[in-house]
Amino acid sequence: MNPFSSGTRLRDMIRAIRACKTAAEERAVVRKECAAIRAAINENDQDYRHRNLAKLMFIHMLGYPTHFGQMECLKLIASAGFPEKRIGYLGLMLLLDERQEVLMLVTNSLKQDLNHSNQYIVGLALCALGNICSAEMARDLAPEVERLLQFRDPNVRKKAALCSIRIIKKVPDLAENFINPASSLLKEKHHGVLITGVQLCMDLCKVSSEALEYVRKKCIEGLVKTLRDIANSPYSPEYDIAGITDPFLHIRLLKLLRILGQGDADASDCMNDILAQVATKTESKKNAGNAILYECVETIMSIEDNGGLRVLAINILGRFLSNRDNNIRYVALNMLMKAIVVDAQAVQRHRATILECVKDSDASIRKRALELVYLLVNESNVKPLTKELIEYLEVSDQEFKGDLTAKICSLVEKFSPEKIWYIDQMLKVLSEAGNFVKDEVWHALIVVISNASDLHGYTVRALYRAFQTSTEQESLVRVAVWCIGEYGDMLVNNVGMLDIEEPITVTESDTVDAVEVAIKRHTLDLTTKAMALIALLKLSSRFPSCSERIKDIIVQNKRSLMLELQQRSIEFNCILQKHQNIRSALLERMPVLDEATFSGRRAGSLHTAISTSTGAPHNLQNGIAKPAAAPIADLLDLSSDDAAAPSSSGGDFLMDLLGVDLSPASAPSGTSQPPKAGTDVLLDLLSIGTSPPAQSSSSASDILSSSQDNKAPLANLNGLASLSSLPANATSPASPVPMMDLLDGLGPIPQKHEENGPAYPSLVAYESSSLRMTFNFSKQPGNPQMTLIQATFTNLSPNVYNDFLFQAAVPKFLQLHLDPASSNTLPASGNGSITQNLKVTNSQQGKEP
Amino acid sequence: MIHFVLLISRQGKVRLTKWYSTYTQKERTKVIRELSGVILTRGPKLCNFVEWRGFKVVYKRYASLYFCMCIDQDDNELEILEIIHHYVEILDRYFGSVCELDLIFNFHKAYYILDEILIAGELQESSKKTVARLIAAQDSLVETAKEQASSISNIIAQATK
């Protein structure tokens, strides 16, 4: 068998691997081969080294580790024959990278090969050096490579030139040595040497300013002449591509001229003619011609200004834009983005074509075009451009809608000349693509609406109309519902009609209908429904005639599975039923949100907003995981939770103004008022925290009742304090109120707090005309399961209670321990009190009920 | 400059990789995996340029193979398309109507040809004729060496009989 033949066995191995049907089979074959190769390496097998390395390279390409073969490369490179060196160098380039120390060992072989008599071996060495040498190797071998730049064979010279590029990139200090030889390469006739020589000069000029100066002074005329010659040269079969002689050389020369002309007026002057010639004479039917034109345009735009040339360049780009080839259009859009910096006017002329590109079928082109349009917008053309973009929004496809919506919104915000136009455009966007609109955007819209007080009527009517048709656009529904809630009376009474509006009759019940739709529709998410509930509440104050109906709707949500809705509906119901006197004050029109502060905060918290706001719909969970709310969301009471928004401090008046508390008269501080905290404390105390209030109210009663039966709390309450001598009128009146009083006396239940302060305010647990019980709570630090209650009893009747006994019962998961009371006799009329300590231990502290 | 050249099949198999910038073995695998995912899922009518990690990747599909080259932001994409075509045409001339199977079984030859076209990520020779001539010359060197060796081994074999 021929020892140099890697043929048959390599083929067989490849065939065997390809025949494997599963990954496991392939692994088995590869493992076997690797074992054989490793054995051969250990035995220092000369004959099949060549073939083994080829096999190793194939295995490497499949993705398996092959580091054991690295030394084989070195041995092959050190052999005398050409075939071994060839495959050895190939293996070196494939299996190693410059960071490996093994590479250093090759330096000596490389040095010898660079001086070899066989020019092909010199070529191999140059190739390997140029592809993977490290900085040390570069330093060591630079003199050899420099010498080879003047070798007799042009093929070696061109390889040496490219190798030098890597050397000067790795060791920029050596650049000076290469300046002279490199510039002499520019005078050559051989195309390969010219191309590589030009490239070397380019990299030299980038690395060393000396080189730049030198080349500029000495070589520009020569380069211009070369370019002219090649542009005018007749047909040459060897270099012809698509009718142009050596487009690669054209392009390299143009690139080098660009570097030389940049920042230097004289140099730029020299090249104007040839640039004009190339720009006008080059055929642009095939890709090669277009590549040259592209390079030419780049050069024209980068060198010192020549008006005529620039116009020529931008016209070429305009032609590119209408080319049917996607690549050309992409490239043109790219270039135009750079050109806009230089000459915005000229680019504006092509606005129409660019707009067409926004509607292109290719996604990368659409993206580029959109970015370009964004750069083109200014105050004068914002209206027509936005109009076009919004029209396109209706037909664009889903992936693009997000980008497009974001750009339109930001355009509208930046450039809107007047508020009414802004509102109109935003309405259109919301109707069309509300689901893609980010939260900050519609928040900003609401801020603007609230500031444009003369447009309130117009806005709410427009929203009402839009709402009829586009209820699936979430953001639109939210904004509409908010506005209807705020300005419902304007809607019904047609307040502030503008001339351009058509008359519209909306009755009060129509508005309630609209908001009801928002609540009932199952595709809308938690935030929207929550906003709808508040809107209903506002409407109940604005339209007292609809109060009953509104109350019914609200009551329906008391059993909602979502904690937020249930909580709100119970609270609102409370307000409707019991607190009519404060209702109108509570539901006054919102004070105008200060735009300046809003945009300032928004800019500051934009970072947080971006990281925390989610566009995705909120999950239906029982209030356990609250949606991550951007601080701005809290602004409009859109998140149901958490007075502790990430970046807010107590002094954020905007936050609290609209924020978590429903309390009127703008409580400036974020702290809750004691009664509310009380209920919450009670909840937390029993650690039934996450259960809905309805349940907790029954648990609260449990602590005072002996049964868990929800139905008859009153009777139990009555049976509670067994008073040995009851005055006749001491029996609690059998009114249905006490249970509710327990909680009502504490005020509306606040939003659920995840955290509680360590101090719990005291609670009036029971109060009637004859008796008052007050509970003081505390928890020992480190023992959250146990709560200490100090009960204080005060006699409000004129009779003395003797043998006063207090009993309590708790549900099964709690343990109760009663300490003895301070006394058995309760003096009359509040002259004294009895205290008793209770200890309640929650065995399910922190767990879900 | 061209940072790397990648030839991948439609099924995502790697047929040739050449790295002109420094990437460790692990990084190379990662890059290949990422780019395969991006490029193989692109539709046929889209343009041949992809923005990736701050670089541009120019790719062109020939039959069942994707030829990909990764370049800097300020390089000329259209020219790279021409370079890819240049390489494919040379391969075609060398193998005679090249197909993917040729490149699988003769991957080392595909590499030798690539080394005559690109070094250090830059174009080396614009004439297909010259490249073909150089490859042929080196192939004949290999042939000569083979013949010499087989004649020597014959002599040895006979001598040690």
Short mmCIF file of C-alpha atoms in Angstrom, two decimals, chain A residues 122-556:
data_model
loop_
_atom_site.label_atom_id
_atom_site.label_comp_id
_atom_site.label_asym_id
_atom_site.label_seq_id
_atom_site.Cartn_x
_atom_site.Cartn_y
_atom_site.Cartn_z
CA VAL A 122 7.66 29.14 0.60
CA GLY A 123 4.07 29.82 -0.39
CA LEU A 124 2.79 27.26 2.11
CA ALA A 125 4.77 28.84 4.90
CA LEU A 126 3.61 32.34 4.05
CA CYS A 127 0.03 31.18 3.94
CA ALA A 128 0.21 29.53 7.33
CA LEU A 129 2.01 32.48 8.84
CA GLY A 130 -0.47 34.92 7.41
CA ASN A 131 -3.42 33.05 8.78
CA ILE A 132 -2.51 32.18 12.33
CA CYS A 133 0.70 33.71 13.52
CA SER A 134 0.90 35.15 16.99
CA ALA A 135 2.62 38.39 17.91
CA GLU A 136 5.92 36.73 18.90
CA MET A 137 6.08 34.72 15.73
CA ALA A 138 5.33 37.84 13.78
CA ARG A 139 8.20 39.65 15.38
CA ASP A 140 10.58 36.77 14.77
CA LEU A 141 9.76 36.24 11.16
CA ALA A 142 9.04 39.78 9.97
CA PRO A 143 12.45 40.28 8.35
CA GLU A 144 11.99 37.13 6.26
CA VAL A 145 8.61 38.23 5.06
CA GLU A 146 9.91 41.67 4.24
CA ARG A 147 12.58 40.16 2.11
CA LEU A 148 10.06 38.02 0.31
CA LEU A 149 8.13 41.10 -0.74
CA GLN A 150 10.72 41.41 -3.44
CA PHE A 151 10.97 37.76 -4.43
CA ARG A 152 11.25 36.90 -8.04
CA ASP A 153 7.97 35.01 -8.29
CA PRO A 154 4.85 37.19 -8.22
CA ASN A 155 2.83 34.50 -6.45
CA VAL A 156 5.20 34.58 -3.54
CA ARG A 157 5.19 38.36 -3.53
CA LYS A 158 1.43 38.52 -3.26
CA LYS A 159 1.37 36.01 -0.42
CA ALA A 160 4.10 37.92 1.34
CA ALA A 161 2.07 41.10 1.04
CA LEU A 162 -0.95 39.57 2.75
CA CYS A 163 1.22 37.94 5.35
CA SER A 164 2.68 41.35 6.12
CA ILE A 165 -0.82 42.62 6.78
CA ARG A 166 -1.21 40.19 9.61
CA ILE A 167 2.22 41.04 10.93
CA ILE A 168 1.57 44.75 11.14
CA LYS A 169 -1.81 44.14 12.71
CA LYS A 170 -0.21 42.02 15.39
CA VAL A 171 2.83 44.23 15.87
CA PRO A 172 2.05 47.77 14.72
CA ASP A 173 5.56 48.96 15.55
CA LEU A 174 6.93 47.04 12.62
CA ALA A 175 4.80 48.99 10.20
CA GLU A 176 7.56 51.44 9.29
CA ASN A 177 9.71 48.68 7.85
CA PHE A 178 7.07 47.78 5.35
CA ILE A 179 6.31 51.21 3.98
CA ASN A 180 8.92 51.25 1.27
CA PRO A 181 8.49 47.73 -0.06
CA ALA A 182 4.73 48.15 0.03
CA SER A 183 4.68 51.29 -2.04
CA SER A 184 6.90 49.70 -4.65
CA LEU A 185 4.33 46.95 -5.02
CA LEU A 186 1.90 49.59 -6.19
CA LYS A 187 3.84 49.97 -9.39
CA GLU A 188 3.48 46.34 -10.41
CA LYS A 189 1.56 45.05 -13.34
CA HIS A 190 0.55 41.64 -12.02
CA HIS A 191 -3.01 41.91 -10.80
CA GLY A 192 -2.57 39.61 -7.86
CA VAL A 193 0.38 41.59 -6.61
CA LEU A 194 -1.44 44.87 -7.21
CA ILE A 195 -4.49 43.78 -5.28
CA THR A 196 -2.50 42.56 -2.33
CA GLY A 197 -0.14 45.52 -2.50
CA VAL A 198 -3.02 47.96 -2.40
CA GLN A 199 -4.53 46.11 0.52
CA LEU A 200 -1.22 46.21 2.36
CA CYS A 201 -0.96 49.94 1.85
CA MET A 202 -4.47 50.40 3.13
CA ASP A 203 -3.72 48.57 6.34
CA LEU A 204 -0.43 50.39 6.70
CA CYS A 205 -2.16 53.73 6.43
CA LYS A 206 -4.70 52.68 9.02
CA VAL A 207 -2.04 51.64 11.45
CA SER A 208 0.61 54.30 10.93
CA SER A 209 0.12 57.97 10.13
CA GLU A 210 3.65 58.12 8.74
CA ALA A 211 2.68 55.58 6.16
CA LEU A 212 -0.41 57.61 5.35
CA GLU A 213 1.62 60.71 4.73
CA TYR A 214 4.14 58.88 2.64
CA VAL A 215 1.63 57.14 0.44
CA ARG A 216 -0.35 60.32 0.02
CA LYS A 217 2.65 62.23 -1.14
CA LYS A 218 4.24 59.69 -3.37
CA CYS A 219 1.65 57.32 -4.68
CA ILE A 220 -1.61 59.06 -5.40
CA GLU A 221 -0.96 59.95 -9.01
CA GLY A 222 0.21 56.43 -9.68
CA LEU A 223 -2.90 55.00 -8.14
CA VAL A 224 -5.18 57.28 -10.08
CA LYS A 225 -3.42 56.31 -13.26
CA THR A 226 -3.74 52.61 -12.48
CA LEU A 227 -7.43 53.00 -11.86
CA ARG A 228 -7.84 54.90 -15.07
CA ASP A 229 -6.00 52.24 -16.98
CA ILE A 230 -8.02 49.43 -15.57
CA ALA A 231 -11.28 51.30 -16.12
CA ASN A 232 -10.39 51.96 -19.72
CA SER A 233 -8.80 48.63 -20.44
CA PRO A 234 -10.21 46.48 -23.22
CA TYR A 235 -11.74 43.09 -22.74
CA SER A 236 -9.43 40.68 -20.97
CA PRO A 237 -10.71 37.11 -20.66
CA GLU A 238 -8.60 36.31 -17.66
CA TYR A 239 -9.95 39.06 -15.45
CA ASP A 240 -13.31 39.73 -16.93
CA ILE A 241 -16.33 39.48 -14.70
CA ALA A 242 -19.69 40.54 -16.11
CA GLY A 243 -18.10 42.75 -18.69
CA ILE A 244 -15.83 44.60 -16.29
CA THR A 245 -12.12 43.98 -16.10
CA ASP A 246 -11.14 42.90 -12.63
CA PRO A 247 -13.80 44.54 -10.45
CA PHE A 248 -11.85 43.48 -7.40
CA LEU A 249 -8.97 45.70 -8.37
CA HIS A 250 -11.36 48.56 -9.07
CA ILE A 251 -12.80 48.23 -5.61
CA ARG A 252 -9.49 47.99 -3.82
CA LEU A 253 -8.16 51.04 -5.57
CA LEU A 254 -11.29 53.00 -4.72
CA LYS A 255 -10.93 52.01 -1.11
CA LEU A 256 -7.35 53.12 -0.92
CA LEU A 257 -8.19 56.40 -2.60
CA ARG A 258 -10.86 56.91 0.01
CA ILE A 259 -8.39 56.54 2.81
CA LEU A 260 -5.98 58.89 1.14
CA GLY A 261 -8.55 61.51 0.28
CA GLN A 262 -10.22 61.66 3.63
CA GLY A 263 -9.38 64.91 5.32
CA ASP A 264 -7.05 66.09 2.61
CA ALA A 265 -8.30 68.53 0.04
CA ASP A 266 -5.41 68.22 -2.41
CA ALA A 267 -5.60 64.47 -2.50
CA SER A 268 -9.34 64.67 -3.02
CA ASP A 269 -8.84 67.01 -5.95
CA CYS A 270 -6.60 64.53 -7.73
CA MET A 271 -9.23 61.88 -7.73
CA ASN A 272 -12.32 63.83 -8.68
CA ASP A 273 -12.04 63.08 -12.38
CA ILE A 274 -11.55 59.40 -12.10
CA LEU A 275 -14.32 59.14 -9.54
CA ALA A 276 -16.69 60.92 -11.85
CA GLN A 277 -15.66 58.64 -14.67
CA VAL A 278 -16.19 55.48 -12.65
CA ALA A 279 -19.49 56.72 -11.30
CA THR A 280 -20.92 57.51 -14.69
CA LYS A 281 -19.40 54.89 -16.95
CA THR A 282 -19.77 51.73 -14.87
CA GLU A 283 -22.42 49.33 -16.02
CA SER A 284 -24.86 48.61 -13.25
CA LYS A 285 -26.71 45.65 -14.62
CA LYS A 286 -24.78 43.03 -12.74
CA ASN A 287 -23.65 42.72 -9.18
CA ALA A 288 -20.01 43.36 -10.04
CA GLY A 289 -20.82 46.75 -11.51
CA ASN A 290 -23.00 47.62 -8.58
CA ALA A 291 -20.27 46.65 -6.17
CA ILE A 292 -17.95 49.12 -7.87
CA LEU A 293 -20.58 51.85 -7.86
CA TYR A 294 -21.24 51.23 -4.20
CA GLU A 295 -17.59 51.61 -3.37
CA CYS A 296 -17.38 54.69 -5.52
CA VAL A 297 -20.30 56.29 -3.72
CA GLU A 298 -18.73 55.51 -0.37
CA THR A 299 -15.52 57.15 -1.47
CA ILE A 300 -17.26 60.24 -2.81
CA MET A 301 -19.17 60.71 0.41
CA SER A 302 -16.06 60.34 2.54
CA ILE A 303 -13.58 62.61 0.82
CA GLU A 304 -13.59 66.37 0.86
CA ASP A 305 -16.63 68.01 -0.54
CA ASN A 306 -17.19 68.41 -4.18
CA GLY A 307 -20.77 69.45 -4.77
CA GLY A 308 -21.21 67.90 -8.16
CA LEU A 309 -19.81 64.56 -7.16
CA ARG A 310 -22.03 64.36 -4.11
CA VAL A 311 -25.14 64.95 -6.16
CA LEU A 312 -23.97 62.28 -8.53
CA ALA A 313 -23.47 59.89 -5.65
CA ILE A 314 -26.88 60.45 -4.16
CA ASN A 315 -28.48 59.98 -7.53
CA ILE A 316 -26.78 56.66 -7.86
CA LEU A 317 -28.19 55.73 -4.47
CA GLY A 318 -31.60 56.82 -5.59
CA ARG A 319 -31.30 54.53 -8.59
CA PHE A 320 -30.23 51.72 -6.32
CA LEU A 321 -33.31 52.27 -4.25
CA SER A 322 -35.58 51.51 -7.14
CA ASN A 323 -33.61 48.46 -8.19
CA ARG A 324 -35.54 45.26 -7.91
CA ASP A 325 -32.67 43.42 -6.31
CA ASN A 326 -33.05 43.27 -2.55
CA ASN A 327 -29.33 43.38 -1.92
CA ILE A 328 -28.91 46.59 -3.83
CA ARG A 329 -31.74 48.26 -2.02
CA TYR A 330 -30.42 47.18 1.32
CA VAL A 331 -27.03 48.54 0.52
CA ALA A 332 -28.51 51.79 -0.70
CA LEU A 333 -30.52 52.29 2.45
CA ASN A 334 -27.41 51.66 4.49
CA MET A 335 -25.50 54.25 2.54
CA LEU A 336 -28.29 56.77 2.75
CA MET A 337 -28.21 56.60 6.51
CA LYS A 338 -24.61 57.71 6.35
CA ALA A 339 -25.33 60.23 3.63
CA ILE A 340 -28.01 61.92 5.63
CA VAL A 341 -25.39 63.26 7.97
CA VAL A 342 -23.56 64.85 5.11
CA ASP A 343 -26.39 66.14 2.98
CA ALA A 344 -29.85 65.78 4.43
CA GLN A 345 -31.53 67.86 1.77
CA ALA A 346 -30.55 65.57 -1.03
CA VAL A 347 -31.76 62.54 0.83
CA GLN A 348 -35.11 64.17 1.47
CA ARG A 349 -35.71 64.20 -2.24
CA HIS A 350 -35.87 60.44 -2.20
CA ARG A 351 -38.32 60.33 0.63
CA ALA A 352 -41.08 58.81 -1.46
CA THR A 353 -38.94 55.89 -2.58
CA ILE A 354 -37.78 55.29 0.94
CA LEU A 355 -41.36 55.22 2.13
CA GLU A 356 -42.05 52.59 -0.47
CA CYS A 357 -39.25 50.53 0.99
CA VAL A 358 -40.91 50.56 4.37
CA LYS A 359 -43.61 48.46 2.76
CA ASP A 360 -41.21 46.03 1.17
CA SER A 361 -41.59 42.30 1.56
CA ASP A 362 -38.05 41.80 2.84
CA ALA A 363 -37.82 42.23 6.58
CA SER A 364 -34.25 43.60 6.68
CA ILE A 365 -35.13 46.22 4.11
CA ARG A 366 -38.23 47.26 5.98
CA LYS A 367 -36.22 47.72 9.13
CA ARG A 368 -33.56 49.82 7.43
CA ALA A 369 -36.12 51.90 5.63
CA LEU A 370 -38.01 52.57 8.83
CA GLU A 371 -34.85 53.73 10.57
CA LEU A 372 -34.07 55.97 7.66
CA VAL A 373 -37.54 57.46 7.63
CA TYR A 374 -37.20 58.14 11.31
CA LEU A 375 -34.07 60.13 10.60
CA LEU A 376 -35.76 62.02 7.83
CA VAL A 377 -38.66 63.35 9.83
CA ASN A 378 -38.66 67.00 10.71
CA GLU A 379 -41.37 69.48 11.65
CA SER A 380 -42.37 70.21 8.08
CA ASN A 381 -42.92 66.70 6.86
CA VAL A 382 -44.08 64.96 10.01
CA LYS A 383 -47.76 65.09 9.13
CA PRO A 384 -47.71 63.45 5.71
CA LEU A 385 -45.07 60.96 6.78
CA THR A 386 -47.03 59.92 9.84
CA LYS A 387 -50.14 59.60 7.75
CA GLU A 388 -48.36 57.24 5.38
CA LEU A 389 -46.87 55.21 8.18
CA ILE A 390 -50.18 54.81 9.93
CA GLU A 391 -51.83 53.73 6.71
CA TYR A 392 -49.16 51.14 6.34
CA LEU A 393 -49.64 50.03 9.91
CA GLU A 394 -53.02 48.67 8.94
CA VAL A 395 -51.61 46.28 6.38
CA SER A 396 -48.26 45.43 7.85
CA ASP A 397 -47.65 42.02 9.29
CA GLN A 398 -47.36 41.11 12.90
CA GLU A 399 -43.61 41.00 13.45
CA PHE A 400 -43.16 44.38 11.95
CA LYS A 401 -46.07 46.01 13.72
CA GLY A 402 -44.20 46.25 16.98
CA ASP A 403 -41.28 48.17 15.48
CA LEU A 404 -43.50 50.30 13.36
CA THR A 405 -45.77 51.20 16.25
CA ALA A 406 -42.87 52.14 18.44
CA LYS A 407 -41.40 54.39 15.76
CA ILE A 408 -44.70 56.06 14.96
CA CYS A 409 -45.38 56.74 18.61
CA SER A 410 -41.99 58.23 19.16
CA LEU A 411 -42.26 60.36 16.02
CA VAL A 412 -45.63 61.64 17.03
CA GLU A 413 -44.40 62.51 20.47
CA LYS A 414 -41.29 64.29 19.28
CA PHE A 415 -42.72 66.34 16.50
CA SER A 416 -46.39 66.88 17.12
CA PRO A 417 -47.21 70.47 16.26
CA GLU A 418 -50.43 70.64 18.21
CA LYS A 419 -52.19 68.61 20.83
CA ILE A 420 -55.24 67.77 18.81
CA TRP A 421 -53.15 66.26 16.05
CA TYR A 422 -51.21 64.28 18.62
CA ILE A 423 -54.35 62.91 20.14
CA ASP A 424 -55.78 62.06 16.73
CA GLN A 425 -52.70 60.18 15.61
CA MET A 426 -52.39 58.32 18.86
CA LEU A 427 -56.02 57.31 18.64
CA LYS A 428 -55.48 55.93 15.19
CA VAL A 429 -52.43 54.01 16.31
CA LEU A 430 -54.23 52.65 19.31
CA SER A 431 -57.19 51.54 17.25
CA GLU A 432 -54.98 49.81 14.81
CA ALA A 433 -52.20 48.37 16.91
CA GLY A 434 -53.04 49.07 20.50
CA ASN A 435 -51.68 45.74 21.59
CA PHE A 436 -48.21 46.69 20.45
CA VAL A 437 -48.16 50.03 22.16
CA LYS A 438 -45.88 50.15 25.11
CA ASP A 439 -47.16 51.22 28.49
CA GLU A 440 -45.15 54.45 28.65
CA VAL A 441 -46.75 55.54 25.46
CA TRP A 442 -50.33 55.41 26.49
CA HIS A 443 -49.48 56.73 29.91
CA ALA A 444 -47.97 59.74 28.19
CA LEU A 445 -51.10 60.03 26.11
CA ILE A 446 -53.22 60.23 29.21
CA VAL A 447 -50.99 62.89 30.65
CA VAL A 448 -51.36 64.93 27.50
CA ILE A 449 -55.10 64.44 27.43
CA SER A 450 -55.50 65.57 30.97
CA ASN A 451 -53.48 68.64 30.22
CA ALA A 452 -55.42 69.59 27.14
CA SER A 453 -58.46 70.74 29.05
CA ASP A 454 -60.16 72.31 26.08
CA LEU A 455 -59.96 69.06 24.21
CA HIS A 456 -61.46 66.87 26.89
CA GLY A 457 -64.85 66.73 25.26
CA TYR A 458 -63.42 66.07 21.84
CA THR A 459 -61.14 63.40 23.12
CA VAL A 460 -63.72 61.50 25.02
CA ARG A 461 -66.12 61.55 22.11
CA ALA A 462 -63.47 60.36 19.70
CA LEU A 463 -62.47 57.63 22.09
CA TYR A 464 -66.05 56.58 22.52
CA ARG A 465 -66.44 56.23 18.77
CA ALA A 466 -63.18 54.34 18.42
CA PHE A 467 -64.12 52.13 21.30
CA GLN A 468 -67.22 50.96 19.50
CA THR A 469 -65.17 49.45 16.76
CA SER A 470 -61.89 48.28 18.23
CA THR A 471 -62.47 46.62 21.53
CA GLU A 472 -59.75 44.07 21.07
CA GLN A 473 -56.98 46.67 21.23
CA GLU A 474 -56.13 46.61 24.89
CA SER A 475 -54.47 49.98 25.24
CA LEU A 476 -57.29 51.68 23.41
CA VAL A 477 -59.78 50.19 25.79
CA ARG A 478 -57.77 51.33 28.77
CA VAL A 479 -57.45 54.89 27.60
CA ALA A 480 -61.09 54.97 26.55
CA VAL A 481 -62.30 53.62 29.81
CA TRP A 482 -60.22 56.10 31.77
CA CYS A 483 -61.48 59.01 29.74
CA ILE A 484 -65.08 57.93 29.87
CA GLY A 485 -64.78 57.63 33.58
CA GLU A 486 -63.22 61.06 33.95
CA TYR A 487 -65.13 62.98 31.39
CA GLY A 488 -68.31 60.98 31.03
CA ASP A 489 -70.45 64.01 31.71
CA MET A 490 -68.83 65.85 28.81
CA LEU A 491 -69.61 62.93 26.58
CA VAL A 492 -73.26 62.87 27.44
CA ASN A 493 -73.76 66.58 27.43
CA ASN A 494 -71.71 67.21 24.32
CA VAL A 495 -69.54 69.67 26.14
CA GLY A 496 -66.85 71.49 24.23
CA MET A 497 -67.91 70.50 20.73
CA LEU A 498 -65.41 71.52 18.12
CA ASP A 499 -66.42 72.58 14.64
CA ILE A 500 -64.96 69.56 12.99
CA GLU A 501 -66.95 67.14 15.04
CA GLU A 502 -70.09 65.42 14.05
CA PRO A 503 -72.81 65.49 16.62
CA ILE A 504 -73.24 62.36 18.62
CA THR A 505 -75.85 61.45 21.16
CA VAL A 506 -74.70 59.38 24.02
CA THR A 507 -76.92 58.72 26.93
CA GLU A 508 -75.75 58.02 30.39
CA SER A 509 -76.63 54.39 30.10
CA ASP A 510 -74.67 54.21 26.86
CA THR A 511 -71.55 55.20 28.71
CA VAL A 512 -72.20 52.64 31.35
CA ASP A 513 -72.76 50.09 28.59
CA ALA A 514 -69.41 50.90 27.11
CA VAL A 515 -67.57 50.43 30.37
CA GLU A 516 -69.52 47.30 31.09
CA VAL A 517 -68.31 45.83 27.84
CA ALA A 518 -64.80 46.40 29.03
CA ILE A 519 -65.44 44.51 32.23
CA LYS A 520 -67.32 41.66 30.72
CA ARG A 521 -65.09 40.92 27.80
CA HIS A 522 -63.01 37.94 28.64
CA THR A 523 -60.12 38.72 26.32
CA LEU A 524 -59.20 41.85 28.19
CA ASP A 525 -56.77 41.55 31.01
CA LEU A 526 -56.70 42.38 34.66
CA THR A 527 -55.46 45.94 34.41
CA THR A 528 -58.12 46.91 31.95
CA LYS A 529 -60.90 45.46 34.02
CA ALA A 530 -59.59 47.10 37.13
CA MET A 531 -59.52 50.43 35.36
CA ALA A 532 -63.03 49.82 34.17
CA LEU A 533 -64.21 49.28 37.71
CA ILE A 534 -62.85 52.61 38.82
CA ALA A 535 -64.35 54.25 35.78
CA LEU A 536 -67.72 52.84 36.78
CA LEU A 537 -67.33 54.25 40.22
CA LYS A 538 -66.58 57.66 38.81
CA LEU A 539 -69.59 57.41 36.58
CA SER A 540 -71.79 56.57 39.51
CA SER A 541 -70.87 59.89 40.99
CA ARG A 542 -71.27 61.78 37.77
CA PHE A 543 -74.53 60.09 36.80
CA PRO A 544 -76.45 59.42 39.96
CA SER A 545 -79.35 57.96 37.99
CA CYS A 546 -77.22 55.07 36.93
CA SER A 547 -75.99 54.35 40.40
CA GLU A 548 -78.16 51.29 40.88
CA ARG A 549 -77.13 49.71 37.66
CA ILE A 550 -73.51 50.46 38.33
CA LYS A 551 -73.81 48.97 41.76
CA ASP A 552 -75.18 45.78 40.22
CA ILE A 553 -72.31 45.51 37.84
CA ILE A 554 -69.82 46.08 40.59
CA VAL A 555 -71.47 43.61 42.85
CA GLN A 556 -71.17 40.95 40.17
#
